[in-house]
mmCIF file of C-alpha atoms in Angstrom:
data_model
loop_
_atom_site.group_PDB
_atom_site.id
_atom_site.type_symbol
_atom_site.label_atom_id
_atom_site.label_comp_id
_atom_site.label_asym_id
_atom_site.label_seq_id
_atom_site.Cartn_x
_atom_site.Cartn_y
_atom_site.Cartn_z
ATOM 1 C CA UNK A 10 6.355 9.511 -8.958
ATOM 2 C CA UNK A 11 7.985 12.795 -8.659
ATOM 3 C CA UNK A 12 6.305 15.916 -7.118
ATOM 4 C CA UNK A 13 5.761 17.673 -10.317
ATOM 5 C CA UNK A 14 4.057 14.501 -11.634
ATOM 6 C CA UNK A 15 1.766 14.647 -8.670
ATOM 7 C CA UNK A 16 1.047 18.165 -8.775
ATOM 8 C CA UNK A 17 -0.014 17.891 -12.313
ATOM 9 C CA UNK A 18 -2.141 14.749 -11.654
ATOM 10 C CA UNK A 19 -4.037 16.501 -8.738
ATOM 11 C CA UNK A 20 -4.686 19.591 -10.542
ATOM 12 C CA UNK A 21 -5.922 17.891 -13.552
ATOM 13 C CA UNK A 22 -9.703 18.656 -13.436
ATOM 14 C CA UNK A 23 -10.647 15.963 -16.048
ATOM 15 C CA UNK A 24 -10.559 13.347 -13.063
ATOM 16 C CA UNK A 25 -13.895 11.844 -12.825
ATOM 17 C CA UNK A 26 -16.006 9.050 -11.325
ATOM 18 C CA UNK A 27 -18.843 8.337 -13.639
ATOM 19 C CA UNK A 28 -20.644 5.455 -11.518
ATOM 20 C CA UNK A 29 -22.994 5.612 -8.612
ATOM 21 C CA UNK A 30 -21.254 4.398 -5.326
ATOM 22 C CA UNK A 31 -22.717 2.333 -2.970
ATOM 23 C CA UNK A 32 -21.297 1.047 0.173
ATOM 24 C CA UNK A 33 -20.644 -2.876 0.933
ATOM 25 C CA UNK A 34 -19.781 -5.105 3.734
ATOM 26 C CA UNK A 35 -16.148 -5.804 3.598
ATOM 27 C CA UNK A 36 -14.739 -9.449 3.180
ATOM 28 C CA UNK A 37 -14.413 -10.138 6.970
ATOM 29 C CA UNK A 38 -17.852 -8.699 7.625
ATOM 30 C CA UNK A 39 -16.311 -6.427 10.129
ATOM 31 C CA UNK A 40 -18.054 -3.229 11.422
ATOM 32 C CA UNK A 41 -16.433 -1.303 8.257
ATOM 33 C CA UNK A 42 -18.028 -0.868 5.026
ATOM 34 C CA UNK A 43 -16.221 -0.038 1.682
ATOM 35 C CA UNK A 44 -16.356 0.751 -1.933
ATOM 36 C CA UNK A 45 -14.028 1.087 -4.746
ATOM 37 C CA UNK A 46 -14.520 3.121 -7.817
ATOM 38 C CA UNK A 47 -12.656 3.828 -10.838
ATOM 39 C CA UNK A 48 -11.220 7.450 -11.567
ATOM 40 C CA UNK A 49 -10.978 8.183 -15.371
ATOM 41 C CA UNK A 50 -9.207 11.109 -16.819
ATOM 42 C CA UNK A 51 -8.193 12.526 -20.259
ATOM 43 C CA UNK A 52 -4.606 11.828 -19.543
ATOM 44 C CA UNK A 53 -5.537 8.093 -18.666
ATOM 45 C CA UNK A 54 -4.046 8.299 -15.198
ATOM 46 C CA UNK A 55 -4.264 4.764 -13.702
ATOM 47 C CA UNK A 56 -6.345 5.765 -10.507
ATOM 48 C CA UNK A 57 -9.105 4.394 -8.422
ATOM 49 C CA UNK A 58 -10.533 5.519 -5.146
ATOM 50 C CA UNK A 59 -11.229 3.263 -2.006
ATOM 51 C CA UNK A 60 -13.512 4.297 0.794
ATOM 52 C CA UNK A 61 -13.678 2.829 4.180
ATOM 53 C CA UNK A 62 -16.131 3.650 6.911
ATOM 54 C CA UNK A 63 -16.193 2.044 10.334
ATOM 55 C CA UNK A 64 -19.544 2.397 11.826
ATOM 56 C CA UNK A 65 -18.342 1.382 15.366
ATOM 57 C CA UNK A 66 -15.157 3.340 15.460
ATOM 58 C CA UNK A 67 -16.515 5.963 13.634
ATOM 59 C CA UNK A 68 -13.796 6.456 11.296
ATOM 60 C CA UNK A 69 -13.589 7.432 7.674
ATOM 61 C CA UNK A 70 -11.138 7.209 4.950
ATOM 62 C CA UNK A 71 -10.983 7.939 1.258
ATOM 63 C CA UNK A 72 -7.774 7.089 -0.588
ATOM 64 C CA UNK A 73 -6.850 7.949 -4.173
ATOM 65 C CA UNK A 74 -4.616 5.057 -5.217
ATOM 66 C CA UNK A 75 -2.275 5.136 -8.237
ATOM 67 C CA UNK A 76 -1.985 1.596 -9.590
ATOM 68 C CA UNK A 77 1.805 1.999 -10.092
ATOM 69 C CA UNK A 78 2.638 4.054 -6.894
ATOM 70 C CA UNK A 79 -0.017 2.984 -4.286
ATOM 71 C CA UNK A 80 -1.728 5.864 -2.182
ATOM 72 C CA UNK A 81 -1.058 9.082 -3.284
ATOM 73 C CA UNK A 82 -3.807 11.262 -1.694
ATOM 74 C CA UNK A 83 -5.856 10.274 1.319
ATOM 75 C CA UNK A 84 -8.313 11.721 3.658
ATOM 76 C CA UNK A 85 -8.887 10.387 7.186
ATOM 77 C CA UNK A 86 -11.423 11.362 9.890
ATOM 78 C CA UNK A 87 -11.742 10.095 13.250
ATOM 79 C CA UNK A 88 -8.048 9.195 13.749
ATOM 80 C CA UNK A 89 -4.814 10.963 14.587
ATOM 81 C CA UNK A 90 -1.723 11.096 12.456
ATOM 82 C CA UNK A 91 1.926 11.509 13.517
ATOM 83 C CA UNK A 92 4.017 13.322 10.903
ATOM 84 C CA UNK A 93 7.724 12.485 10.352
ATOM 85 C CA UNK A 94 8.518 15.649 11.936
ATOM 86 C CA UNK A 95 6.924 14.346 15.144
ATOM 87 C CA UNK A 96 3.807 16.616 15.133
ATOM 88 C CA UNK A 97 0.444 15.115 15.678
ATOM 89 C CA UNK A 98 -1.717 16.656 13.028
ATOM 90 C CA UNK A 99 -5.245 15.735 14.548
ATOM 91 C CA UNK A 100 -8.271 13.504 13.683
ATOM 92 C CA UNK A 101 -9.067 15.490 10.566
ATOM 93 C CA UNK A 102 -6.070 15.013 8.281
ATOM 94 C CA UNK A 103 -4.906 14.748 4.539
ATOM 95 C CA UNK A 104 -2.027 12.898 3.139
ATOM 96 C CA UNK A 105 -0.587 14.002 0.085
ATOM 97 C CA UNK A 106 2.325 12.668 -2.018
ATOM 98 C CA UNK A 107 5.616 14.166 -1.355
ATOM 99 C CA UNK A 108 8.916 13.419 -2.950
ATOM 100 C CA UNK A 109 10.781 13.208 0.384
ATOM 101 C CA UNK A 110 8.349 11.125 2.480
ATOM 102 C CA UNK A 111 5.859 9.833 -0.001
ATOM 103 C CA UNK A 112 2.489 9.859 1.550
ATOM 104 C CA UNK A 113 3.504 9.836 4.980
ATOM 105 C CA UNK A 114 3.222 13.621 5.699
ATOM 106 C CA UNK A 115 -0.399 14.914 6.424
ATOM 107 C CA UNK A 116 -1.952 18.346 7.153
ATOM 108 C CA UNK A 117 -5.324 19.733 8.129
ATOM 109 C CA UNK A 118 -7.583 20.189 5.216
ATOM 110 C CA UNK A 119 -9.481 23.339 5.739
ATOM 111 C CA UNK A 120 -12.064 22.526 3.076
ATOM 112 C CA UNK A 121 -13.345 19.324 4.735
ATOM 113 C CA UNK A 122 -15.935 20.459 7.366
ATOM 114 C CA UNK A 123 -18.190 17.604 7.607
ATOM 115 C CA UNK A 124 -17.854 14.898 10.543
ATOM 116 C CA UNK A 125 -16.616 11.368 10.088
ATOM 117 C CA UNK A 126 -20.303 10.231 10.493
ATOM 118 C CA UNK A 127 -21.223 11.994 7.454
ATOM 119 C CA UNK A 128 -19.608 10.024 4.662
ATOM 120 C CA UNK A 129 -21.726 11.514 2.012
ATOM 121 C CA UNK A 130 -21.153 14.919 2.678
ATOM 122 C CA UNK A 131 -17.400 14.260 3.152
ATOM 123 C CA UNK A 132 -17.329 12.648 -0.179
ATOM 124 C CA UNK A 133 -18.599 15.631 -1.768
ATOM 125 C CA UNK A 134 -16.021 17.866 -0.339
ATOM 126 C CA UNK A 135 -13.229 15.247 -0.988
ATOM 127 C CA UNK A 136 -13.924 15.344 -4.620
ATOM 128 C CA UNK A 137 -13.980 19.054 -4.733
ATOM 129 C CA UNK A 138 -10.656 19.263 -3.160
ATOM 130 C CA UNK A 139 -8.825 16.608 -5.125
ATOM 131 C CA UNK A 140 -10.738 18.033 -8.225
ATOM 132 C CA UNK A 141 -12.590 15.091 -9.097
ATOM 133 C CA UNK A 142 -16.148 15.356 -10.604
ATOM 134 C CA UNK A 143 -18.723 12.663 -9.697
ATOM 135 C CA UNK A 144 -21.326 12.315 -12.132
ATOM 136 C CA UNK A 145 -23.329 9.819 -10.090
ATOM 137 C CA UNK A 146 -24.785 9.588 -6.623
ATOM 138 C CA UNK A 147 -23.383 8.042 -3.373
ATOM 139 C CA UNK A 148 -25.784 6.004 -1.357
ATOM 140 C CA UNK A 149 -25.337 6.490 2.429
ATOM 141 C CA UNK A 150 -23.665 3.460 4.342
ATOM 142 C CA UNK A 151 -26.013 0.864 5.382
ATOM 143 C CA UNK A 152 -27.124 0.775 9.189
ATOM 144 C CA UNK A 153 -24.914 -1.555 11.235
ATOM 145 C CA UNK A 154 -26.602 -4.799 11.939
ATOM 146 C CA UNK A 155 -28.046 -4.545 15.511
ATOM 147 C CA UNK A 156 -26.442 -7.945 16.390
ATOM 148 C CA UNK A 157 -23.724 -7.399 18.748
ATOM 149 C CA UNK A 158 -20.266 -7.537 17.185
ATOM 150 C CA UNK A 159 -18.422 -8.447 20.544
ATOM 151 C CA UNK B 27 21.452 15.410 31.077
ATOM 152 C CA UNK B 28 20.480 13.327 34.041
ATOM 153 C CA UNK B 29 18.195 10.405 33.205
ATOM 154 C CA UNK B 30 16.755 8.261 35.861
ATOM 155 C CA UNK B 31 15.231 5.553 33.518
ATOM 156 C CA UNK B 32 13.192 3.239 35.892
ATOM 157 C CA UNK B 33 11.421 6.344 37.476
ATOM 158 C CA UNK B 34 10.849 7.924 33.944
ATOM 159 C CA UNK B 35 9.387 4.656 32.452
ATOM 160 C CA UNK B 36 7.172 4.166 35.375
ATOM 161 C CA UNK B 37 6.061 7.715 35.499
ATOM 162 C CA UNK B 38 5.623 8.651 31.711
ATOM 163 C CA UNK B 39 4.947 5.482 29.582
ATOM 164 C CA UNK B 40 1.376 5.155 30.869
ATOM 165 C CA UNK B 41 0.460 8.774 29.893
ATOM 166 C CA UNK B 42 1.463 7.871 26.218
ATOM 167 C CA UNK B 43 -2.040 6.232 26.183
ATOM 168 C CA UNK B 44 -5.135 8.362 26.320
ATOM 169 C CA UNK B 45 -8.688 7.480 26.838
ATOM 170 C CA UNK B 46 -11.980 9.005 25.110
ATOM 171 C CA UNK B 47 -15.394 7.542 25.014
ATOM 172 C CA UNK B 48 -16.498 6.991 21.492
ATOM 173 C CA UNK B 49 -19.758 5.408 20.402
ATOM 174 C CA UNK B 50 -20.073 3.669 23.834
ATOM 175 C CA UNK B 51 -16.493 2.121 23.776
ATOM 176 C CA UNK B 52 -13.553 3.372 25.504
ATOM 177 C CA UNK B 53 -11.150 4.309 22.807
ATOM 178 C CA UNK B 54 -7.498 4.178 23.779
ATOM 179 C CA UNK B 55 -5.142 6.063 21.730
ATOM 180 C CA UNK B 56 -1.854 4.286 21.783
ATOM 181 C CA UNK B 57 1.703 5.784 20.917
ATOM 182 C CA UNK B 58 2.257 3.052 18.053
ATOM 183 C CA UNK B 59 1.680 3.986 14.256
ATOM 184 C CA UNK B 60 0.568 2.536 11.156
ATOM 185 C CA UNK B 61 3.347 2.671 8.416
ATOM 186 C CA UNK B 62 1.830 6.006 7.106
ATOM 187 C CA UNK B 63 1.920 7.668 10.493
ATOM 188 C CA UNK B 64 -1.635 7.063 11.318
ATOM 189 C CA UNK B 65 -2.240 6.490 15.086
ATOM 190 C CA UNK B 66 -3.398 3.077 16.351
ATOM 191 C CA UNK B 67 -6.506 3.164 18.467
ATOM 192 C CA UNK B 68 -7.872 0.166 20.388
ATOM 193 C CA UNK B 69 -11.141 0.078 21.920
ATOM 194 C CA UNK B 70 -12.276 -1.679 25.211
ATOM 195 C CA UNK B 71 -16.205 -2.939 25.190
ATOM 196 C CA UNK B 72 -18.029 -4.168 28.047
ATOM 197 C CA UNK B 73 -20.772 -6.693 27.853
ATOM 198 C CA UNK B 74 -22.591 -8.369 30.758
ATOM 199 C CA UNK B 75 -19.466 -7.728 32.904
ATOM 200 C CA UNK B 76 -17.010 -9.079 30.485
ATOM 201 C CA UNK B 77 -14.444 -6.905 28.864
ATOM 202 C CA UNK B 78 -12.951 -7.283 25.282
ATOM 203 C CA UNK B 79 -10.125 -5.127 23.752
ATOM 204 C CA UNK B 80 -10.401 -4.825 19.846
ATOM 205 C CA UNK B 81 -9.147 -2.714 17.047
ATOM 206 C CA UNK B 82 -12.812 -2.885 15.622
ATOM 207 C CA UNK B 83 -11.364 -3.845 12.493
ATOM 208 C CA UNK B 84 -9.404 -0.767 11.926
ATOM 209 C CA UNK B 85 -6.073 -2.699 11.306
ATOM 210 C CA UNK B 86 -7.218 -4.510 8.289
ATOM 211 C CA UNK B 87 -9.404 -1.612 7.008
ATOM 212 C CA UNK B 88 -6.228 0.550 7.072
ATOM 213 C CA UNK B 89 -4.613 -2.130 5.108
ATOM 214 C CA UNK B 90 -7.472 -2.182 2.522
ATOM 215 C CA UNK B 91 -7.169 1.462 1.920
ATOM 216 C CA UNK B 92 -3.508 1.050 0.971
ATOM 217 C CA UNK B 93 -3.526 -1.535 -1.740
ATOM 218 C CA UNK B 94 -4.675 -2.100 -5.305
ATOM 219 C CA UNK B 95 -5.729 -5.632 -4.528
ATOM 220 C CA UNK B 96 -9.385 -6.061 -3.595
ATOM 221 C CA UNK B 97 -8.874 -8.872 -1.188
ATOM 222 C CA UNK B 98 -6.237 -10.294 1.177
ATOM 223 C CA UNK B 99 -3.939 -13.032 -0.753
ATOM 224 C CA UNK B 100 -3.796 -16.419 0.850
ATOM 225 C CA UNK B 101 -0.275 -15.560 1.819
ATOM 226 C CA UNK B 102 -1.294 -12.325 3.461
ATOM 227 C CA UNK B 103 -4.154 -14.420 5.616
ATOM 228 C CA UNK B 104 -1.504 -16.789 6.719
ATOM 229 C CA UNK B 105 0.844 -14.123 7.704
ATOM 230 C CA UNK B 106 -2.090 -12.634 9.741
ATOM 231 C CA UNK B 107 -2.931 -15.759 11.347
ATOM 232 C CA UNK B 108 0.623 -16.138 12.381
ATOM 233 C CA UNK B 109 0.745 -12.763 13.962
ATOM 234 C CA UNK B 110 -2.528 -13.542 15.885
ATOM 235 C CA UNK B 111 -1.074 -17.208 17.186
ATOM 236 C CA UNK B 112 2.116 -15.510 18.230
ATOM 237 C CA UNK B 113 0.470 -12.681 20.208
ATOM 238 C CA UNK B 114 -2.691 -14.675 21.608
ATOM 239 C CA UNK B 115 -5.126 -12.650 19.436
ATOM 240 C CA UNK B 116 -8.328 -13.660 18.161
ATOM 241 C CA UNK B 117 -9.292 -12.556 14.754
ATOM 242 C CA UNK B 118 -13.113 -12.240 14.858
ATOM 243 C CA UNK B 119 -15.050 -10.766 11.783
ATOM 244 C CA UNK B 120 -11.976 -8.670 10.691
ATOM 245 C CA UNK B 121 -11.220 -7.512 14.242
ATOM 246 C CA UNK B 122 -8.080 -8.152 16.413
ATOM 247 C CA UNK B 123 -9.650 -8.913 19.704
ATOM 248 C CA UNK B 124 -8.445 -9.999 23.147
ATOM 249 C CA UNK B 125 -11.056 -11.218 26.037
ATOM 250 C CA UNK B 126 -9.816 -9.910 29.482
ATOM 251 C CA UNK B 127 -9.773 -12.597 32.041
ATOM 252 C CA UNK B 128 -9.198 -10.263 34.911
ATOM 253 C CA UNK B 129 -8.940 -6.544 35.284
ATOM 254 C CA UNK B 130 -5.035 -7.106 35.643
ATOM 255 C CA UNK B 131 -4.893 -8.177 32.267
ATOM 256 C CA UNK B 132 -5.774 -4.753 30.840
ATOM 257 C CA UNK B 133 -2.231 -3.328 30.506
ATOM 258 C CA UNK B 134 -0.695 -6.672 29.398
ATOM 259 C CA UNK B 135 -3.534 -6.952 26.574
ATOM 260 C CA UNK B 136 -3.292 -3.639 25.473
ATOM 261 C CA UNK B 137 0.384 -3.760 24.648
ATOM 262 C CA UNK B 138 -0.077 -7.331 23.161
ATOM 263 C CA UNK B 139 -3.018 -6.061 20.850
ATOM 264 C CA UNK B 140 -1.157 -2.888 19.937
ATOM 265 C CA UNK B 141 2.028 -5.019 18.703
ATOM 266 C CA UNK B 142 -0.236 -7.340 16.889
ATOM 267 C CA UNK B 143 -1.835 -4.443 15.258
ATOM 268 C CA UNK B 144 1.308 -2.941 14.259
ATOM 269 C CA UNK B 145 2.574 -6.432 12.928
ATOM 270 C CA UNK B 146 -0.346 -6.843 10.714
ATOM 271 C CA UNK B 147 -0.252 -3.363 9.423
ATOM 272 C CA UNK B 148 3.289 -4.061 8.446
ATOM 273 C CA UNK B 149 2.041 -6.311 5.768
ATOM 274 C CA UNK B 150 2.120 -3.110 3.802
ATOM 275 C CA UNK B 151 5.788 -3.539 3.353
ATOM 276 C CA UNK B 152 5.038 -6.754 1.457
ATOM 277 C CA UNK B 153 2.755 -4.813 -1.030
ATOM 278 C CA UNK B 154 3.906 -4.611 -4.578
ATOM 279 C CA UNK B 155 3.199 -0.739 -4.655
ATOM 280 C CA UNK B 156 5.330 0.011 -1.560
ATOM 281 C CA UNK B 157 8.076 2.460 -2.011
ATOM 282 C CA UNK B 158 11.066 0.155 -1.347
ATOM 283 C CA UNK B 159 9.804 -2.778 -3.598
ATOM 284 C CA UNK B 160 9.613 -3.191 -7.215
ATOM 285 C CA UNK B 161 8.768 -5.619 -9.806
ATOM 286 C CA UNK B 162 12.341 -6.940 -9.447
ATOM 287 C CA UNK B 163 11.512 -8.236 -6.275
ATOM 288 C CA UNK B 164 8.949 -10.719 -7.821
ATOM 289 C CA UNK B 165 11.218 -11.631 -10.641
ATOM 290 C CA UNK B 166 13.890 -12.686 -7.965
ATOM 291 C CA UNK B 167 11.187 -14.519 -6.189
ATOM 292 C CA UNK B 168 10.271 -16.345 -9.665
ATOM 293 C CA UNK B 169 13.862 -16.983 -10.338
ATOM 294 C CA UNK B 170 14.502 -18.479 -6.840
ATOM 295 C CA UNK B 171 11.534 -20.549 -7.097
ATOM 296 C CA UNK B 172 12.451 -22.066 -10.427
ATOM 297 C CA UNK B 173 15.923 -22.458 -9.084
ATOM 298 C CA UNK B 174 17.520 -20.706 -11.659
ATOM 299 C CA UNK B 175 20.930 -19.001 -10.205
ATOM 300 C CA UNK B 176 21.193 -15.402 -10.799
ATOM 301 C CA UNK B 177 23.110 -12.264 -9.776
ATOM 302 C CA UNK B 178 21.466 -8.994 -9.537
ATOM 303 C CA UNK B 179 22.036 -5.231 -10.145
ATOM 304 C CA UNK B 180 25.518 -6.108 -11.616
ATOM 305 C CA UNK B 181 27.645 -2.966 -12.730
ATOM 306 C CA UNK B 182 28.897 -3.298 -16.200
ATOM 307 C CA UNK B 183 31.175 -1.043 -18.312
ATOM 308 C CA UNK B 184 29.861 -0.131 -21.716
ATOM 309 C CA UNK B 185 31.734 0.450 -24.712
ATOM 310 C CA UNK B 186 31.546 4.137 -24.162
ATOM 311 C CA UNK B 187 33.013 3.986 -20.782
ATOM 312 C CA UNK B 188 29.637 4.458 -19.143
ATOM 313 C CA UNK B 189 28.627 2.032 -16.288
ATOM 314 C CA UNK B 190 25.270 0.345 -16.718
ATOM 315 C CA UNK B 191 23.404 -1.335 -13.798
ATOM 316 C CA UNK B 192 21.708 -4.392 -15.291
ATOM 317 C CA UNK B 193 18.791 -5.779 -13.152
ATOM 318 C CA UNK B 194 19.497 -9.577 -13.437
ATOM 319 C CA UNK B 195 22.341 -11.953 -14.840
ATOM 320 C CA UNK B 196 20.964 -15.537 -14.770
ATOM 321 C CA UNK B 197 22.851 -18.729 -15.454
ATOM 322 C CA UNK B 198 20.981 -21.658 -17.015
ATOM 323 C CA UNK B 199 22.926 -24.715 -17.942
ATOM 324 C CA UNK B 200 22.078 -23.945 -21.577
ATOM 325 C CA UNK B 201 22.575 -20.183 -21.669
ATOM 326 C CA UNK B 202 23.287 -17.191 -19.675
ATOM 327 C CA UNK B 203 21.315 -13.926 -19.714
ATOM 328 C CA UNK B 204 21.203 -10.363 -18.832
ATOM 329 C CA UNK B 205 17.737 -8.969 -17.979
ATOM 330 C CA UNK B 206 16.430 -5.275 -17.913
ATOM 331 C CA UNK B 207 13.093 -5.078 -16.131
ATOM 332 C CA UNK B 208 11.285 -2.051 -17.636
ATOM 333 C CA UNK B 209 8.559 -0.959 -15.015
ATOM 334 C CA UNK B 210 7.013 2.468 -14.489
ATOM 335 C CA UNK B 211 3.739 3.747 -13.205
ATOM 336 C CA UNK B 212 3.534 6.634 -15.792
ATOM 337 C CA UNK B 213 2.733 6.687 -19.481
ATOM 338 C CA UNK B 214 4.778 9.762 -19.891
ATOM 339 C CA UNK B 215 7.754 8.115 -18.452
ATOM 340 C CA UNK B 216 7.454 4.664 -20.425
ATOM 341 C CA UNK B 217 9.202 5.878 -23.481
ATOM 342 C CA UNK B 218 12.327 7.334 -21.374
ATOM 343 C CA UNK B 219 12.431 3.999 -19.767
ATOM 344 C CA UNK B 220 12.574 2.097 -23.097
ATOM 345 C CA UNK B 221 15.158 4.546 -24.496
ATOM 346 C CA UNK B 222 17.248 4.038 -21.591
ATOM 347 C CA UNK B 223 17.267 0.387 -21.954
ATOM 348 C CA UNK B 224 17.919 0.599 -25.779
ATOM 349 C CA UNK B 225 20.951 2.737 -24.858
ATOM 350 C CA UNK B 226 22.377 0.198 -22.230
ATOM 351 C CA UNK B 227 21.809 -2.775 -24.880
ATOM 352 C CA UNK B 228 23.458 -0.933 -27.697
ATOM 353 C CA UNK B 229 26.468 -0.010 -25.334
ATOM 354 C CA UNK B 230 26.805 -3.426 -23.862
ATOM 355 C CA UNK B 231 26.453 -5.377 -27.250
ATOM 356 C CA UNK B 232 29.858 -6.553 -27.131
ATOM 357 C CA UNK B 233 28.910 -9.106 -24.491
ATOM 358 C CA UNK B 234 26.762 -10.906 -27.068
ATOM 359 C CA UNK B 235 29.856 -11.864 -29.104
ATOM 360 C CA UNK B 236 31.551 -15.102 -28.787
ATOM 361 C CA UNK B 237 30.790 -18.667 -27.918
ATOM 362 C CA UNK B 238 29.889 -17.556 -24.365
ATOM 363 C CA UNK B 239 27.825 -14.663 -25.756
ATOM 364 C CA UNK B 240 24.839 -13.923 -23.449
ATOM 365 C CA UNK B 241 21.171 -13.495 -24.318
ATOM 366 C CA UNK B 242 19.648 -9.822 -23.678
ATOM 367 C CA UNK B 243 16.084 -9.691 -22.466
ATOM 368 C CA UNK B 244 13.918 -6.881 -22.014
ATOM 369 C CA UNK B 245 11.171 -7.941 -19.409
ATOM 370 C CA UNK B 246 8.357 -5.595 -19.534
ATOM 371 C CA UNK B 247 6.228 -4.989 -16.479
ATOM 372 C CA UNK B 248 2.649 -5.166 -18.473
ATOM 373 C CA UNK B 249 0.519 -5.112 -15.251
ATOM 374 C CA UNK B 250 -0.273 -1.510 -16.150
ATOM 375 C CA UNK B 251 -1.372 -0.637 -19.647
ATOM 376 C CA UNK B 252 1.154 2.062 -20.128
ATOM 377 C CA UNK B 253 3.386 0.590 -22.974
ATOM 378 C CA UNK B 254 3.106 1.211 -26.720
ATOM 379 C CA UNK B 255 4.131 -0.957 -29.591
ATOM 380 C CA UNK B 256 6.984 1.544 -30.192
ATOM 381 C CA UNK B 257 8.405 0.720 -26.901
ATOM 382 C CA UNK B 258 8.698 -2.871 -27.598
ATOM 383 C CA UNK B 259 10.025 -2.351 -31.043
ATOM 384 C CA UNK B 260 12.559 0.197 -29.718
ATOM 385 C CA UNK B 261 14.163 -2.533 -27.378
ATOM 386 C CA UNK B 262 13.277 -5.600 -29.784
ATOM 387 C CA UNK B 263 15.934 -5.029 -32.205
ATOM 388 C CA UNK B 264 18.736 -5.394 -29.704
ATOM 389 C CA UNK B 265 17.090 -7.894 -26.951
ATOM 390 C CA UNK B 266 14.330 -10.563 -26.644
ATOM 391 C CA UNK B 267 11.171 -8.819 -25.361
ATOM 392 C CA UNK B 268 9.199 -10.446 -22.563
ATOM 393 C CA UNK B 269 6.332 -9.786 -20.637
ATOM 394 C CA UNK B 270 5.825 -10.111 -16.842
ATOM 395 C CA UNK B 271 2.102 -11.351 -17.559
ATOM 396 C CA UNK B 272 3.559 -14.400 -19.325
ATOM 397 C CA UNK B 273 6.228 -15.660 -16.852
ATOM 398 C CA UNK B 274 6.427 -19.182 -18.739
ATOM 399 C CA UNK B 275 7.614 -17.527 -21.973
ATOM 400 C CA UNK B 276 10.081 -15.450 -20.096
ATOM 401 C CA UNK B 277 11.410 -18.415 -18.450
ATOM 402 C CA UNK B 278 11.637 -20.471 -21.667
ATOM 403 C CA UNK B 279 13.684 -17.519 -23.156
ATOM 404 C CA UNK B 280 16.282 -18.017 -20.250
ATOM 405 C CA UNK B 281 16.795 -21.543 -21.056
ATOM 406 C CA UNK B 282 16.704 -20.837 -25.069
#
């Protein structure tokens, strides 16, 4: 994917998620919960979003994935990132597709103000930033089972 | 520049790891990175006086957010199990874990767990969508599996003088073939790809002539719904059209 294609895709405001979103335990029953939803758009981009929230590590990720390319846009909270320029970006960072380094470079997204422990609010802000309209609702992640993991 | 290696290592490597308390764990931020540059954190937990180092499932969670596939494949599970075996790591409910036997184990376990985390995350390089791989790697894998001899990315001069790089040249006892693999992630680019292959087949059409004439095969990566009937027709006049979703039909064409 070239930069211009990515820019057009990202600025396309017909991208939408029509379904309600609920978090589910992952296949390993780890402390993380996840969801996956399709993103539709008028141009028919082959996109979906994966969400990952680790209730113990308190990390949160939303990744916009293009079926032909992989992740092209992703927000991470609660863990740091090291850019190819050897700069550490911080615990709130967003990866965006770039011709030169693909999705390896991240920056601090000013519009994301909610914390990793507020996945529903972060989702709202993420959608706004990525120009995705969500017609449904997002359920909060289930509470972690009180049984000890370790 | 004057480097005193042992002193510098002793003095500075430890400082590359930093600790913070997060949700009742000691989070240890390592200098190691996931393939996208995210920093690998591991967590120390204590229960009844015994200590465990774990990634709390972050490594497999990171992998999940990078892939189109909803679940790990059996091959990926096997590779993860191999990594755990090699590094003495227990995989428990999606978490890479090491139980500390003595206090002295911490540093050694920390490096071991971090390395295992790097290794598991590097499964990303085996994903179909990784930047350095394409469907041609999968085609090569299929040909190898079925013991069909092939050469790839051969450069051939066309009648116009232009050099074309054809993806595969296969040699079957009954027939040899040239194969172009048509793959793109974008509907907008699909027609351009088909036109490029059409131009190549036209310019190379002299290679079909004679008793040793080769098959021309246009293999479409139809795992994404981006091709139109016109694209198939465009290359269909000069080559046999095959689809990656029907590998058996593709293999039959190589022998026909």
